[in-house]
């Protein structure tokens, strides 16, 4: 059973450049960690919502167990060091989990 997580992040106005800098650091710190799934980063181009400040990630897992491994990556030291910096650039963050 596939598990699909859609993460929607609303970036504060004027903070997208800093957000992308932090995002790059985060994914660099996590790229070699076991359990890092492939993902797609989607930028809203039309439709409902604020296309200038919303970043969406589509992440697919083979099971809930692999999703749990991903969640455990929050213990990666470099990732933990970045966490306080997100508060200055992120307005809101939401995770939705689906199954196929």
Coordinates of N, CA, C and O in Angstrom, one line a residue:
X1 N 0.8 -1.2 0.0 CA 0.0 0.0 0.0 C 0.9 1.2 0.0 O 1.8 1.4 0.9
X2 N 0.7 2.1 -1.0 CA 1.4 3.4 -1.0 C 0.9 4.4 0.0 O -0.4 4.5 0.1
X3 N 1.7 5.1 0.6 CA 1.4 6.2 1.5 C 1.9 7.4 0.9 O 3.1 7.5 0.5
X4 N 1.1 8.4 0.7 CA 1.5 9.7 0.1 C 1.3 10.8 1.0 O 0.2 11.0 1.6
X5 N 2.3 11.6 1.2 CA 2.3 12.7 2.1 C 2.4 14.0 1.3 O 3.3 14.1 0.4
X6 N 1.5 14.9 1.5 CA 1.5 16.2 0.8 C 1.8 17.2 1.9 O 1.0 17.4 2.8
X7 N 2.9 17.9 1.8 CA 3.3 18.9 2.8 C 3.2 20.3 2.1 O 3.7 20.5 1.0
X8 N 2.4 21.1 2.7 CA 2.1 22.5 2.2 C 2.7 23.5 3.1 O 2.4 23.5 4.3
X9 N 3.6 24.3 2.6 CA 4.3 25.3 3.5 C 3.9 26.7 2.9 O 4.1 27.0 1.7
X10 N 3.5 27.6 3.8 CA 3.2 29.0 3.4 C 4.4 29.8 3.9 O 4.6 29.8 5.2
X11 N 5.1 30.4 3.0 CA 6.3 31.2 3.4 C 5.9 32.6 3.6 O 5.0 33.2 2.9
X12 N 6.4 33.3 4.6 CA 6.1 34.7 4.9 C 6.5 35.6 3.7 O 7.5 35.3 3.1
X13 N 5.7 36.6 3.5 CA 6.1 37.5 2.4 C 7.5 38.1 2.5 O 7.9 38.4 3.6
X14 N 8.2 38.1 1.4 CA 9.6 38.6 1.4 C 10.6 37.6 1.9 O 11.8 38.0 2.0
X15 N 10.2 36.4 2.3 CA 11.2 35.5 2.9 C 11.5 34.2 2.0 O 12.1 33.3 2.4
X16 N 11.0 34.2 0.7 CA 11.2 33.0 -0.1 C 12.6 32.7 -0.4 O 13.1 31.6 -0.3
X17 N 13.5 33.8 -0.6 CA 14.9 33.5 -0.8 C 15.5 32.8 0.4 O 16.3 31.9 0.2
X18 N 15.3 33.3 1.6 CA 15.8 32.7 2.8 C 15.2 31.3 3.0 O 15.9 30.4 3.4
X19 N 13.9 31.1 2.7 CA 13.3 29.8 2.7 C 14.1 28.8 1.8 O 14.4 27.7 2.3
X20 N 14.3 29.2 0.6 CA 15.0 28.3 -0.3 C 16.4 28.0 0.1 O 16.9 26.8 0.0
X21 N 17.1 28.9 0.7 CA 18.4 28.7 1.3 C 18.3 27.6 2.4 O 19.1 26.7 2.4
X22 N 17.4 27.8 3.3 CA 17.2 26.8 4.4 C 16.8 25.4 3.9 O 17.3 24.4 4.3
X23 N 15.9 25.4 2.9 CA 15.5 24.2 2.2 C 16.7 23.4 1.7 O 16.8 22.2 1.9
X24 N 17.5 24.1 1.0 CA 18.7 23.5 0.4 C 19.6 22.9 1.5 O 20.1 21.8 1.3
X25 N 19.8 23.6 2.6 CA 20.6 23.1 3.7 C 20.0 21.9 4.3 O 20.6 20.9 4.6
X26 N 18.6 21.9 4.5 CA 17.9 20.8 5.1 C 18.1 19.6 4.2 O 18.4 18.5 4.7
X27 N 17.8 19.7 2.9 CA 17.9 18.5 2.1 C 19.3 18.0 1.9 O 19.6 16.8 1.8
X28 N 20.3 18.9 2.0 CA 21.7 18.5 1.9 C 22.0 17.7 3.2 O 22.7 16.6 3.1
X29 N 21.6 18.1 4.3 CA 21.8 17.4 5.6 C 21.1 16.1 5.6 O 21.6 15.1 6.3
X30 N 20.0 15.9 4.9 CA 19.2 14.7 5.0 C 19.5 13.7 3.9 O 19.1 12.6 3.9
X31 N 20.2 14.2 2.8 CA 20.3 13.3 1.6 C 20.9 12.0 1.8 O 20.6 11.0 1.1
X32 N 21.9 11.9 2.7 CA 22.5 10.6 3.0 C 21.9 9.8 4.1 O 22.3 8.6 4.4
X33 N 20.9 10.3 4.7 CA 20.3 9.6 5.8 C 19.4 8.5 5.3 O 18.7 8.6 4.3
X34 N 19.4 7.4 6.0 CA 18.6 6.2 5.6 C 17.1 6.6 5.8 O 16.7 7.2 6.8
X35 N 16.3 6.3 4.8 CA 14.9 6.6 4.9 C 14.5 7.8 4.1 O 13.3 8.1 4.0
X36 N 15.5 8.6 3.5 CA 15.1 9.7 2.7 C 14.4 9.3 1.4 O 15.1 8.7 0.6
X37 N 13.1 9.6 1.3 CA 12.4 9.1 0.1 C 12.6 10.1 -1.1 O 13.1 11.3 -0.8
X38 N 12.3 9.7 -2.2 CA 12.3 10.7 -3.3 C 11.0 11.6 -3.1 O 10.1 11.1 -2.5
X39 N 11.1 12.7 -3.6 CA 10.0 13.7 -3.4 C 9.9 14.6 -4.6 O 10.9 14.7 -5.4
X40 N 8.8 15.2 -4.8 CA 8.7 16.3 -5.8 C 8.3 17.6 -5.1 O 7.5 17.6 -4.2
X41 N 8.9 18.6 -5.5 CA 8.6 20.0 -5.0 C 7.8 20.7 -6.0 O 8.1 20.8 -7.2
X42 N 6.6 21.1 -5.6 CA 5.7 21.7 -6.5 C 5.5 23.2 -6.2 O 5.3 23.5 -5.0
X43 N 5.5 24.0 -7.2 CA 5.2 25.5 -7.0 C 3.9 25.8 -7.6 O 3.7 25.4 -8.8
X44 N 2.9 26.3 -6.9 CA 1.6 26.7 -7.4 C 1.7 27.7 -8.5 O 2.4 28.8 -8.4
X45 N 1.1 27.4 -9.7 CA 1.2 28.4 -10.8 C -0.2 29.0 -11.1 O -0.3 30.1 -11.7
X46 N -1.3 28.3 -10.7 CA -2.6 28.9 -10.9 C -3.5 28.1 -10.0 O -3.2 27.0 -9.5
X47 N -4.7 28.6 -9.8 CA -5.7 28.0 -8.9 C -5.9 28.7 -7.6 O -5.4 29.9 -7.5
X48 N -6.5 28.1 -6.7 CA -6.8 28.7 -5.4 C -5.5 28.8 -4.6 O -4.7 27.9 -4.6
X49 N -5.3 29.9 -3.9 CA -4.1 30.0 -3.0 C -3.2 31.1 -3.5 O -3.4 31.8 -4.5
X50 N -2.1 31.2 -2.7 CA -1.2 32.3 -2.9 C 0.1 31.7 -3.6 O 0.9 31.1 -3.0
X51 N 0.2 31.8 -4.9 CA 1.2 31.2 -5.7 C 2.6 31.7 -5.4 O 3.6 31.1 -5.6
X52 N 2.7 32.9 -4.8 CA 4.0 33.5 -4.6 C 4.6 33.0 -3.3 O 5.8 33.1 -3.1
X53 N 3.8 32.5 -2.4 CA 4.3 32.1 -1.0 C 4.0 30.7 -0.6 O 4.3 30.4 0.6
X54 N 3.6 29.8 -1.5 CA 3.3 28.5 -1.1 C 4.2 27.5 -1.8 O 4.4 27.6 -3.0
X55 N 4.8 26.6 -1.1 CA 5.6 25.5 -1.6 C 4.9 24.2 -1.1 O 4.6 24.0 0.0
X56 N 4.8 23.2 -2.1 CA 4.1 22.0 -1.8 C 5.1 20.8 -2.1 O 5.8 20.9 -3.2
X57 N 5.2 19.8 -1.3 CA 6.0 18.7 -1.5 C 5.1 17.5 -1.6 O 4.2 17.3 -0.8
X58 N 5.4 16.6 -2.6 CA 4.7 15.4 -2.7 C 5.7 14.3 -2.4 O 6.7 14.1 -3.2
X59 N 5.5 13.5 -1.4 CA 6.4 12.5 -0.9 C 5.7 11.1 -0.9 O 4.6 11.0 -0.3
X60 N 6.2 10.1 -1.6 CA 5.6 8.8 -1.6 C 6.4 7.8 -0.8 O 7.6 7.8 -0.9
X61 N 5.7 7.0 0.0 CA 6.3 5.9 0.8 C 5.7 4.6 0.4 O 4.5 4.6 0.0
X62 N 6.5 3.5 0.6 CA 5.9 2.2 0.3 C 5.0 1.7 1.4 O 4.2 0.8 1.1
X63 N 5.1 2.3 2.6 CA 4.3 1.8 3.7 C 4.4 2.9 4.8 O 5.2 3.8 4.7
X64 N 3.5 2.7 5.8 CA 3.6 3.6 7.0 C 5.0 3.4 7.7 O 5.5 4.3 8.3
X65 N 5.5 2.2 7.7 CA 6.8 1.9 8.3 C 7.9 2.8 7.7 O 8.8 3.4 8.4
X66 N 7.9 2.9 6.3 CA 8.9 3.8 5.7 C 8.7 5.2 6.0 O 9.6 6.0 6.1
X67 N 7.4 5.6 6.1 CA 7.1 7.0 6.5 C 7.6 7.3 7.9 O 8.2 8.4 8.2
X68 N 7.5 6.3 8.8 CA 8.1 6.4 10.2 C 9.6 6.6 10.1 O 10.1 7.4 10.9
X69 N 10.3 5.9 9.3 CA 11.7 6.1 9.1 C 12.1 7.5 8.7 O 13.0 8.1 9.2
X70 N 11.3 8.0 7.8 CA 11.5 9.4 7.4 C 11.3 10.4 8.5 O 12.1 11.3 8.7
X71 N 10.2 10.2 9.3 CA 9.9 11.1 10.4 C 11.1 11.0 11.5 O 11.4 12.0 12.1
X72 N 11.7 9.9 11.6 CA 12.9 9.7 12.5 C 14.1 10.6 12.1 O 15.0 10.8 12.9
X73 N 14.1 11.0 10.9 CA 15.2 11.8 10.4 C 15.2 13.2 11.1 O 16.3 13.9 11.0
X74 N 14.2 13.5 11.8 CA 14.2 14.8 12.5 C 15.3 14.8 13.6 O 15.7 15.8 14.1
X75 N 15.9 13.6 13.9 CA 16.9 13.5 14.9 C 18.3 13.7 14.3 O 19.3 13.7 15.0
X76 N 18.4 13.9 13.0 CA 19.7 14.2 12.3 C 20.2 15.5 12.9 O 19.5 16.5 12.8
X77 N 21.4 15.6 13.4 CA 22.0 16.7 14.1 C 21.9 18.0 13.2 O 21.4 19.0 13.7
X78 N 22.3 17.9 12.0 CA 22.3 19.1 11.1 C 20.8 19.6 10.9 O 20.6 20.8 10.8
X79 N 19.9 18.7 10.8 CA 18.5 19.1 10.7 C 18.0 19.8 11.9 O 17.3 20.8 11.8
X80 N 18.3 19.2 13.1 CA 17.9 19.9 14.3 C 18.4 21.3 14.5 O 17.8 22.1 15.0
X81 N 19.7 21.5 14.0 CA 20.3 22.8 14.1 C 19.6 23.8 13.2 O 19.6 25.0 13.5
X82 N 18.9 23.4 12.1 CA 18.2 24.3 11.2 C 16.8 24.6 11.7 O 16.3 25.7 11.4
X83 N 16.2 23.8 12.5 CA 14.8 24.0 12.9 C 14.5 25.3 13.5 O 13.5 25.9 13.1
X84 N 15.3 25.9 14.4 CA 14.9 27.3 14.9 C 14.8 28.3 13.8 O 14.1 29.3 14.0
X85 N 15.6 28.2 12.8 CA 15.6 29.2 11.7 C 14.4 29.2 10.9 O 14.1 30.3 10.3
X86 N 13.6 28.2 10.9 CA 12.4 28.1 10.1 C 11.3 29.1 10.6 O 10.5 29.6 9.8
X87 N 11.3 29.3 11.9 CA 10.3 30.2 12.5 C 10.3 31.6 11.8 O 9.3 32.3 11.8
X88 N 11.4 32.1 11.4 CA 11.5 33.4 10.8 C 11.1 33.5 9.4 O 11.0 34.6 8.8
X89 N 10.8 32.4 8.7 CA 10.4 32.4 7.3 C 9.1 31.7 7.0 O 8.5 31.9 5.9
X90 N 8.6 30.8 7.9 CA 7.4 30.0 7.6 C 6.2 30.6 8.4 O 6.3 30.7 9.6
X91 N 5.1 30.8 7.7 CA 3.9 31.3 8.3 C 3.1 30.1 8.8 O 2.6 30.1 9.9
X92 N 3.0 29.0 8.0 CA 2.3 27.8 8.4 C 2.8 26.6 7.6 O 3.5 26.8 6.5
X93 N 2.6 25.4 8.1 CA 3.1 24.2 7.6 C 2.0 23.1 7.9 O 1.6 23.0 9.0
X94 N 1.6 22.4 6.8 CA 0.6 21.4 7.0 C 1.0 20.1 6.3 O 1.5 20.1 5.2
X95 N 0.7 18.9 7.0 CA 1.0 17.6 6.4 C -0.4 16.9 6.2 O -1.1 16.8 7.1
X96 N -0.6 16.4 5.0 CA -1.8 15.6 4.7 C -1.3 14.2 4.3 O -0.4 14.1 3.4
X97 N -1.8 13.1 4.8 CA -1.4 11.8 4.5 C -2.6 11.0 3.8 O -3.7 11.0 4.3
X98 N -2.2 10.4 2.7 CA -3.2 9.7 1.9 C -2.7 8.3 1.7 O -1.5 8.0 1.7
X99 N -3.6 7.4 1.4 CA -3.2 6.0 0.9 C -3.9 5.7 -0.4 O -4.9 6.3 -0.7
X100 N -3.2 4.9 -1.2 CA -3.7 4.5 -2.5 C -4.6 3.3 -2.4 O -4.2 2.4 -1.6

